[in-house]
């Protein structure tokens, strides 16, 4: 009799455990929401969409706003499906995080207003205004010899992203070709300063090594900067020091779009 009673107790506990597990699975599944935004499917949690209860998405989940369903029974929102990833990331992270080179600020601001996310809309507009202000300011990059400032090159441009591209290119080449010499150059916000330039009969060369050969001259660097600028749609406005008689011999370049 004791064995039978014990067996029944174990069966009841197992049933209760299975029932609780089933309820948890059910609750978890109902907490997941699938949205069809302009043909793109997004799966997220209910608590993410209701982070701002007064927003458009919060209204849909709370039943305050009626939303149509697609053929598969998912909420359908007729908005930009690609840009919605940034809306969802904002709800998940609580801050505006956009990929490098993002250029659709105006469209994203409109999407934020549609979804009634005032905080996001203001963040996008603030970012947009800063980019507009930065684009009107001339940015420069100076590559110089720490012992002789007259030896070097200055690049001016009204597009900070172009200066950043040239800067990253020089740093990348320098690091890859300076094996064992990590202290040969230093980088600040707008200046790349080499410990020294090597002077030879062929002109001044940067300390960039590959197979123990000095491979990068200032002239090479100027040509690379000019070619990169042209490929990016910029034009060479003027050489800021025309007294040298040639772009190759000038110590400054000015690009504009």
mmCIF file of C-alpha atoms in Angstrom:
data_model
loop_
_atom_site.group_PDB
_atom_site.id
_atom_site.type_symbol
_atom_site.label_atom_id
_atom_site.label_comp_id
_atom_site.label_asym_id
_atom_site.label_seq_id
_atom_site.Cartn_x
_atom_site.Cartn_y
_atom_site.Cartn_z
ATOM 1 C CA UNK A 1 0.000 0.000 0.000
ATOM 2 C CA UNK A 2 2.817 2.380 0.889
ATOM 3 C CA UNK A 3 4.465 1.722 -2.469
ATOM 4 C CA UNK A 4 1.204 2.484 -4.327
ATOM 5 C CA UNK A 5 0.701 5.703 -2.396
ATOM 6 C CA UNK A 6 4.268 6.764 -3.091
ATOM 7 C CA UNK A 7 3.837 5.993 -6.773
ATOM 8 C CA UNK A 8 0.648 8.067 -6.952
ATOM 9 C CA UNK A 9 2.404 10.993 -5.235
ATOM 10 C CA UNK A 10 5.249 10.823 -7.754
ATOM 11 C CA UNK A 11 2.781 10.716 -10.650
ATOM 12 C CA UNK A 12 0.932 13.759 -9.277
ATOM 13 C CA UNK A 13 4.177 15.691 -8.821
ATOM 14 C CA UNK A 14 5.241 14.808 -12.368
ATOM 15 C CA UNK A 15 1.884 15.924 -13.766
ATOM 16 C CA UNK A 16 2.060 19.188 -11.827
ATOM 17 C CA UNK A 17 5.628 19.726 -13.034
ATOM 18 C CA UNK A 18 4.655 19.062 -16.642
ATOM 19 C CA UNK A 19 1.652 21.346 -16.260
ATOM 20 C CA UNK A 20 3.819 24.164 -14.872
ATOM 21 C CA UNK A 21 6.391 23.636 -17.628
ATOM 22 C CA UNK A 22 3.628 23.732 -20.247
ATOM 23 C CA UNK A 23 2.261 26.964 -18.791
ATOM 24 C CA UNK A 24 5.742 28.534 -18.815
ATOM 25 C CA UNK A 25 6.239 27.524 -22.461
ATOM 26 C CA UNK A 26 2.833 28.955 -23.295
ATOM 27 C CA UNK A 27 3.596 32.242 -21.516
ATOM 28 C CA UNK A 28 6.970 32.476 -23.255
ATOM 29 C CA UNK A 29 5.446 31.888 -26.673
ATOM 30 C CA UNK A 30 2.691 34.451 -26.122
ATOM 31 C CA UNK A 31 5.324 36.983 -25.031
ATOM 32 C CA UNK A 32 6.915 36.763 -28.499
ATOM 33 C CA UNK A 33 5.451 39.073 -31.136
ATOM 34 C CA UNK A 34 6.017 38.847 -34.895
ATOM 35 C CA UNK A 35 5.680 42.069 -36.855
ATOM 36 C CA UNK A 36 5.492 42.389 -40.617
ATOM 37 C CA UNK A 37 6.886 45.836 -41.364
ATOM 38 C CA UNK A 38 6.767 46.619 -45.065
ATOM 39 C CA UNK A 39 7.386 42.966 -45.936
ATOM 40 C CA UNK A 40 10.182 42.400 -43.397
ATOM 41 C CA UNK A 41 9.478 40.074 -40.468
ATOM 42 C CA UNK A 42 10.717 40.986 -36.994
ATOM 43 C CA UNK A 43 10.340 38.787 -33.905
ATOM 44 C CA UNK A 44 10.685 40.443 -30.537
ATOM 45 C CA UNK A 45 9.304 40.351 -27.018
ATOM 46 C CA UNK A 46 6.138 42.070 -25.917
ATOM 47 C CA UNK A 47 8.025 43.968 -23.209
ATOM 48 C CA UNK A 48 10.314 45.484 -25.864
ATOM 49 C CA UNK A 49 7.391 46.854 -27.879
ATOM 50 C CA UNK A 50 5.682 48.240 -24.762
ATOM 51 C CA UNK A 51 8.787 50.023 -23.424
ATOM 52 C CA UNK A 52 7.041 53.297 -24.306
ATOM 53 C CA UNK A 53 3.330 52.577 -23.576
ATOM 54 C CA UNK A 54 2.139 55.789 -25.265
ATOM 55 C CA UNK A 55 3.939 54.969 -28.516
ATOM 56 C CA UNK A 56 2.348 53.504 -31.647
ATOM 57 C CA UNK A 57 3.757 50.029 -30.943
ATOM 58 C CA UNK A 58 2.754 50.190 -27.295
ATOM 59 C CA UNK A 59 -0.764 51.119 -28.413
ATOM 60 C CA UNK A 60 -0.970 48.103 -30.738
ATOM 61 C CA UNK A 61 0.063 45.639 -28.027
ATOM 62 C CA UNK A 62 -2.221 47.226 -25.434
ATOM 63 C CA UNK A 63 -5.161 47.217 -27.836
ATOM 64 C CA UNK A 64 -5.412 51.003 -27.949
ATOM 65 C CA UNK A 65 -4.560 51.113 -31.668
ATOM 66 C CA UNK A 66 -6.116 48.772 -34.236
ATOM 67 C CA UNK A 67 -3.606 47.118 -36.547
ATOM 68 C CA UNK A 68 -4.325 44.857 -39.566
ATOM 69 C CA UNK A 69 -2.891 41.357 -39.855
ATOM 70 C CA UNK A 70 -1.129 39.753 -42.799
ATOM 71 C CA UNK A 71 -2.065 36.361 -44.308
ATOM 72 C CA UNK A 72 -0.041 34.534 -41.635
ATOM 73 C CA UNK A 73 -1.682 36.348 -38.753
ATOM 74 C CA UNK A 74 1.217 38.718 -38.009
ATOM 75 C CA UNK A 75 0.723 42.386 -37.241
ATOM 76 C CA UNK A 76 1.203 44.319 -40.480
ATOM 77 C CA UNK A 77 2.637 47.860 -40.423
ATOM 78 C CA UNK A 78 2.987 49.616 -43.765
ATOM 79 C CA UNK A 79 6.269 51.394 -43.106
ATOM 80 C CA UNK A 80 9.944 51.151 -44.162
ATOM 81 C CA UNK A 81 10.972 47.608 -43.227
ATOM 82 C CA UNK A 82 14.725 48.229 -43.465
ATOM 83 C CA UNK A 83 14.700 51.306 -41.238
ATOM 84 C CA UNK A 84 12.561 49.531 -38.643
ATOM 85 C CA UNK A 85 15.643 47.654 -37.416
ATOM 86 C CA UNK A 86 16.902 50.968 -35.998
ATOM 87 C CA UNK A 87 13.538 51.591 -34.302
ATOM 88 C CA UNK A 88 13.674 48.136 -32.728
ATOM 89 C CA UNK A 89 17.316 48.506 -31.683
ATOM 90 C CA UNK A 90 16.452 51.783 -29.983
ATOM 91 C CA UNK A 91 13.704 50.046 -27.996
ATOM 92 C CA UNK A 92 16.099 47.249 -27.056
ATOM 93 C CA UNK A 93 19.124 49.379 -26.154
ATOM 94 C CA UNK A 94 17.521 52.567 -24.926
ATOM 95 C CA UNK A 95 19.836 54.710 -27.054
ATOM 96 C CA UNK A 96 20.415 55.650 -30.687
ATOM 97 C CA UNK A 97 23.097 53.421 -32.219
ATOM 98 C CA UNK A 98 23.548 53.696 -35.981
ATOM 99 C CA UNK A 99 26.095 52.084 -38.326
ATOM 100 C CA UNK A 100 29.073 54.097 -39.512
ATOM 101 C CA UNK A 101 28.266 56.145 -42.602
ATOM 102 C CA UNK A 102 24.485 56.173 -41.978
ATOM 103 C CA UNK A 103 22.925 58.840 -44.199
ATOM 104 C CA UNK A 104 19.149 58.402 -43.832
ATOM 105 C CA UNK A 105 18.640 60.671 -40.821
ATOM 106 C CA UNK A 106 15.654 62.491 -42.312
ATOM 107 C CA UNK A 107 13.836 59.261 -43.169
ATOM 108 C CA UNK A 108 14.576 57.773 -39.744
ATOM 109 C CA UNK A 109 13.289 60.925 -38.042
ATOM 110 C CA UNK A 110 10.019 60.547 -39.981
ATOM 111 C CA UNK A 111 9.759 56.896 -38.944
ATOM 112 C CA UNK A 112 10.379 57.848 -35.299
ATOM 113 C CA UNK A 113 7.575 60.420 -35.481
ATOM 114 C CA UNK A 114 5.189 57.881 -37.028
ATOM 115 C CA UNK A 115 5.910 55.384 -34.243
ATOM 116 C CA UNK A 116 5.379 58.230 -31.746
ATOM 117 C CA UNK A 117 8.836 57.887 -30.209
ATOM 118 C CA UNK A 118 9.631 61.486 -29.324
ATOM 119 C CA UNK A 119 12.920 60.664 -27.589
ATOM 120 C CA UNK A 120 14.210 58.844 -30.675
ATOM 121 C CA UNK A 121 12.992 61.577 -33.023
ATOM 122 C CA UNK A 122 14.868 64.234 -31.045
ATOM 123 C CA UNK A 123 18.026 62.085 -30.929
ATOM 124 C CA UNK A 124 17.987 61.600 -34.714
ATOM 125 C CA UNK A 125 17.408 65.301 -35.376
ATOM 126 C CA UNK A 126 20.245 66.247 -33.001
ATOM 127 C CA UNK A 127 22.575 63.841 -34.797
ATOM 128 C CA UNK A 128 21.501 65.242 -38.169
ATOM 129 C CA UNK A 129 22.127 68.840 -37.093
ATOM 130 C CA UNK A 130 25.625 67.967 -35.828
ATOM 131 C CA UNK A 131 26.457 66.295 -39.142
ATOM 132 C CA UNK A 132 25.186 69.316 -41.088
ATOM 133 C CA UNK A 133 27.325 71.645 -38.961
ATOM 134 C CA UNK A 134 30.387 69.432 -39.322
ATOM 135 C CA UNK A 135 29.981 69.258 -43.100
ATOM 136 C CA UNK A 136 30.234 73.051 -43.323
ATOM 137 C CA UNK A 137 33.477 73.158 -41.382
ATOM 138 C CA UNK A 138 36.823 72.521 -43.005
ATOM 139 C CA UNK A 139 38.685 69.620 -41.442
ATOM 140 C CA UNK A 140 42.369 69.003 -41.845
ATOM 141 C CA UNK A 141 44.874 66.209 -41.463
ATOM 142 C CA UNK A 142 48.566 66.854 -40.945
ATOM 143 C CA UNK A 143 51.276 64.273 -41.544
ATOM 144 C CA UNK A 144 54.486 65.623 -40.126
ATOM 145 C CA UNK A 145 58.027 64.896 -38.964
ATOM 146 C CA UNK A 146 58.317 65.403 -35.202
ATOM 147 C CA UNK A 147 61.819 66.820 -35.637
ATOM 148 C CA UNK A 148 61.159 68.963 -38.697
ATOM 149 C CA UNK A 149 57.638 70.374 -39.096
ATOM 150 C CA UNK A 150 58.526 71.718 -42.539
ATOM 151 C CA UNK A 151 58.660 68.144 -43.773
ATOM 152 C CA UNK A 152 55.149 66.822 -44.205
ATOM 153 C CA UNK A 153 51.754 67.168 -45.813
ATOM 154 C CA UNK A 154 48.496 68.866 -44.871
ATOM 155 C CA UNK A 155 45.156 67.763 -46.332
ATOM 156 C CA UNK A 156 42.098 70.021 -46.038
ATOM 157 C CA UNK A 157 38.512 68.979 -46.811
ATOM 158 C CA UNK A 158 34.969 70.013 -45.846
ATOM 159 C CA UNK A 159 33.961 66.356 -45.328
ATOM 160 C CA UNK A 160 35.233 64.897 -42.021
ATOM 161 C CA UNK A 161 34.521 61.343 -43.189
ATOM 162 C CA UNK A 162 36.986 61.774 -46.063
ATOM 163 C CA UNK A 163 39.723 62.963 -43.704
ATOM 164 C CA UNK A 164 38.954 59.998 -41.440
ATOM 165 C CA UNK A 165 39.272 57.651 -44.419
ATOM 166 C CA UNK A 166 42.685 59.005 -45.428
ATOM 167 C CA UNK A 167 43.830 58.939 -41.806
ATOM 168 C CA UNK A 168 42.783 55.312 -41.274
ATOM 169 C CA UNK A 169 44.504 54.349 -44.538
ATOM 170 C CA UNK A 170 47.828 55.878 -43.463
ATOM 171 C CA UNK A 171 47.619 54.348 -39.977
ATOM 172 C CA UNK A 172 46.734 50.933 -41.430
ATOM 173 C CA UNK A 173 49.678 50.993 -43.831
ATOM 174 C CA UNK A 174 51.995 52.264 -41.108
ATOM 175 C CA UNK A 175 51.044 49.567 -38.625
ATOM 176 C CA UNK A 176 51.272 46.775 -41.169
ATOM 177 C CA UNK A 177 54.703 47.868 -42.394
ATOM 178 C CA UNK A 178 56.286 48.832 -39.114
ATOM 179 C CA UNK A 179 56.755 45.371 -37.670
ATOM 180 C CA UNK A 180 58.830 45.678 -34.516
ATOM 181 C CA UNK A 181 58.717 49.492 -34.594
ATOM 182 C CA UNK A 182 55.382 50.365 -32.901
ATOM 183 C CA UNK A 183 56.669 53.700 -31.559
ATOM 184 C CA UNK A 184 57.766 55.150 -34.876
ATOM 185 C CA UNK A 185 54.609 57.259 -35.203
ATOM 186 C CA UNK A 186 51.888 58.727 -33.005
ATOM 187 C CA UNK A 187 48.315 59.728 -33.834
ATOM 188 C CA UNK A 188 46.242 62.547 -32.349
ATOM 189 C CA UNK A 189 42.843 63.838 -33.472
ATOM 190 C CA UNK A 190 44.145 65.605 -36.592
ATOM 191 C CA UNK A 191 47.861 64.885 -36.664
ATOM 192 C CA UNK A 192 49.885 61.829 -37.588
ATOM 193 C CA UNK A 193 53.411 62.497 -36.394
ATOM 194 C CA UNK A 194 56.262 60.252 -37.483
ATOM 195 C CA UNK A 195 59.307 60.027 -35.282
ATOM 196 C CA UNK A 196 61.397 60.970 -38.282
ATOM 197 C CA UNK A 197 61.381 60.918 -42.060
ATOM 198 C CA UNK A 198 64.170 59.263 -43.969
ATOM 199 C CA UNK A 199 65.847 61.646 -46.399
ATOM 200 C CA UNK A 200 67.406 60.158 -49.505
ATOM 201 C CA UNK A 201 68.471 61.277 -52.967
ATOM 202 C CA UNK A 202 64.976 60.461 -54.208
ATOM 203 C CA UNK A 203 63.315 62.782 -51.717
ATOM 204 C CA UNK A 204 61.793 62.528 -48.272
ATOM 205 C CA UNK A 205 60.400 59.114 -47.373
ATOM 206 C CA UNK A 206 58.089 58.088 -44.558
ATOM 207 C CA UNK A 207 59.327 55.384 -42.225
ATOM 208 C CA UNK A 208 57.098 52.652 -43.672
ATOM 209 C CA UNK A 209 58.902 49.356 -44.023
ATOM 210 C CA UNK A 210 58.218 46.320 -46.161
ATOM 211 C CA UNK A 211 60.991 43.771 -46.626
ATOM 212 C CA UNK A 212 63.386 46.346 -45.096
ATOM 213 C CA UNK A 213 62.682 48.741 -47.957
ATOM 214 C CA UNK A 214 61.351 52.269 -47.537
ATOM 215 C CA UNK A 215 58.367 52.200 -49.856
ATOM 216 C CA UNK A 216 56.178 55.247 -49.168
ATOM 217 C CA UNK A 217 57.288 58.737 -50.142
ATOM 218 C CA UNK A 218 55.371 61.919 -49.500
ATOM 219 C CA UNK A 219 54.793 62.153 -53.253
ATOM 220 C CA UNK A 220 53.204 58.693 -53.246
ATOM 221 C CA UNK A 221 50.999 59.737 -50.354
ATOM 222 C CA UNK A 222 49.848 62.860 -52.218
ATOM 223 C CA UNK A 223 48.924 60.853 -55.297
ATOM 224 C CA UNK A 224 47.005 58.329 -53.200
ATOM 225 C CA UNK A 225 45.100 61.114 -51.439
ATOM 226 C CA UNK A 226 44.206 62.742 -54.766
ATOM 227 C CA UNK A 227 43.069 59.462 -56.355
ATOM 228 C CA UNK A 228 40.979 58.557 -53.291
ATOM 229 C CA UNK A 229 39.360 61.995 -53.356
ATOM 230 C CA UNK A 230 38.461 61.745 -57.041
ATOM 231 C CA UNK A 231 36.967 58.275 -56.549
ATOM 232 C CA UNK A 232 34.827 59.652 -53.689
ATOM 233 C CA UNK A 233 33.495 62.480 -55.877
ATOM 234 C CA UNK A 234 35.689 65.302 -54.570
ATOM 235 C CA UNK A 235 37.702 67.732 -56.634
ATOM 236 C CA UNK A 236 41.034 69.356 -55.923
ATOM 237 C CA UNK A 237 40.121 72.965 -55.236
ATOM 238 C CA UNK A 238 43.675 74.248 -55.157
ATOM 239 C CA UNK A 239 47.104 73.517 -53.879
ATOM 240 C CA UNK A 240 47.407 75.816 -50.862
ATOM 241 C CA UNK A 241 51.054 76.451 -51.675
ATOM 242 C CA UNK A 242 51.293 77.060 -55.402
ATOM 243 C CA UNK A 243 54.745 78.627 -55.092
ATOM 244 C CA UNK A 244 56.266 75.159 -55.405
ATOM 245 C CA UNK A 245 55.056 75.024 -59.023
ATOM 246 C CA UNK A 246 53.507 71.538 -58.897
ATOM 247 C CA UNK A 247 50.890 69.667 -56.896
ATOM 248 C CA UNK A 248 53.443 66.968 -56.258
ATOM 249 C CA UNK A 249 55.820 69.479 -54.709
ATOM 250 C CA UNK A 250 53.203 71.384 -52.685
ATOM 251 C CA UNK A 251 52.902 70.782 -48.971
ATOM 252 C CA UNK A 252 49.091 71.075 -48.785
ATOM 253 C CA UNK A 253 46.017 69.837 -50.686
ATOM 254 C CA UNK A 254 42.472 71.197 -50.475
ATOM 255 C CA UNK A 255 39.504 69.049 -51.545
ATOM 256 C CA UNK A 256 35.846 70.028 -51.808
ATOM 257 C CA UNK A 257 32.654 68.337 -53.025
#
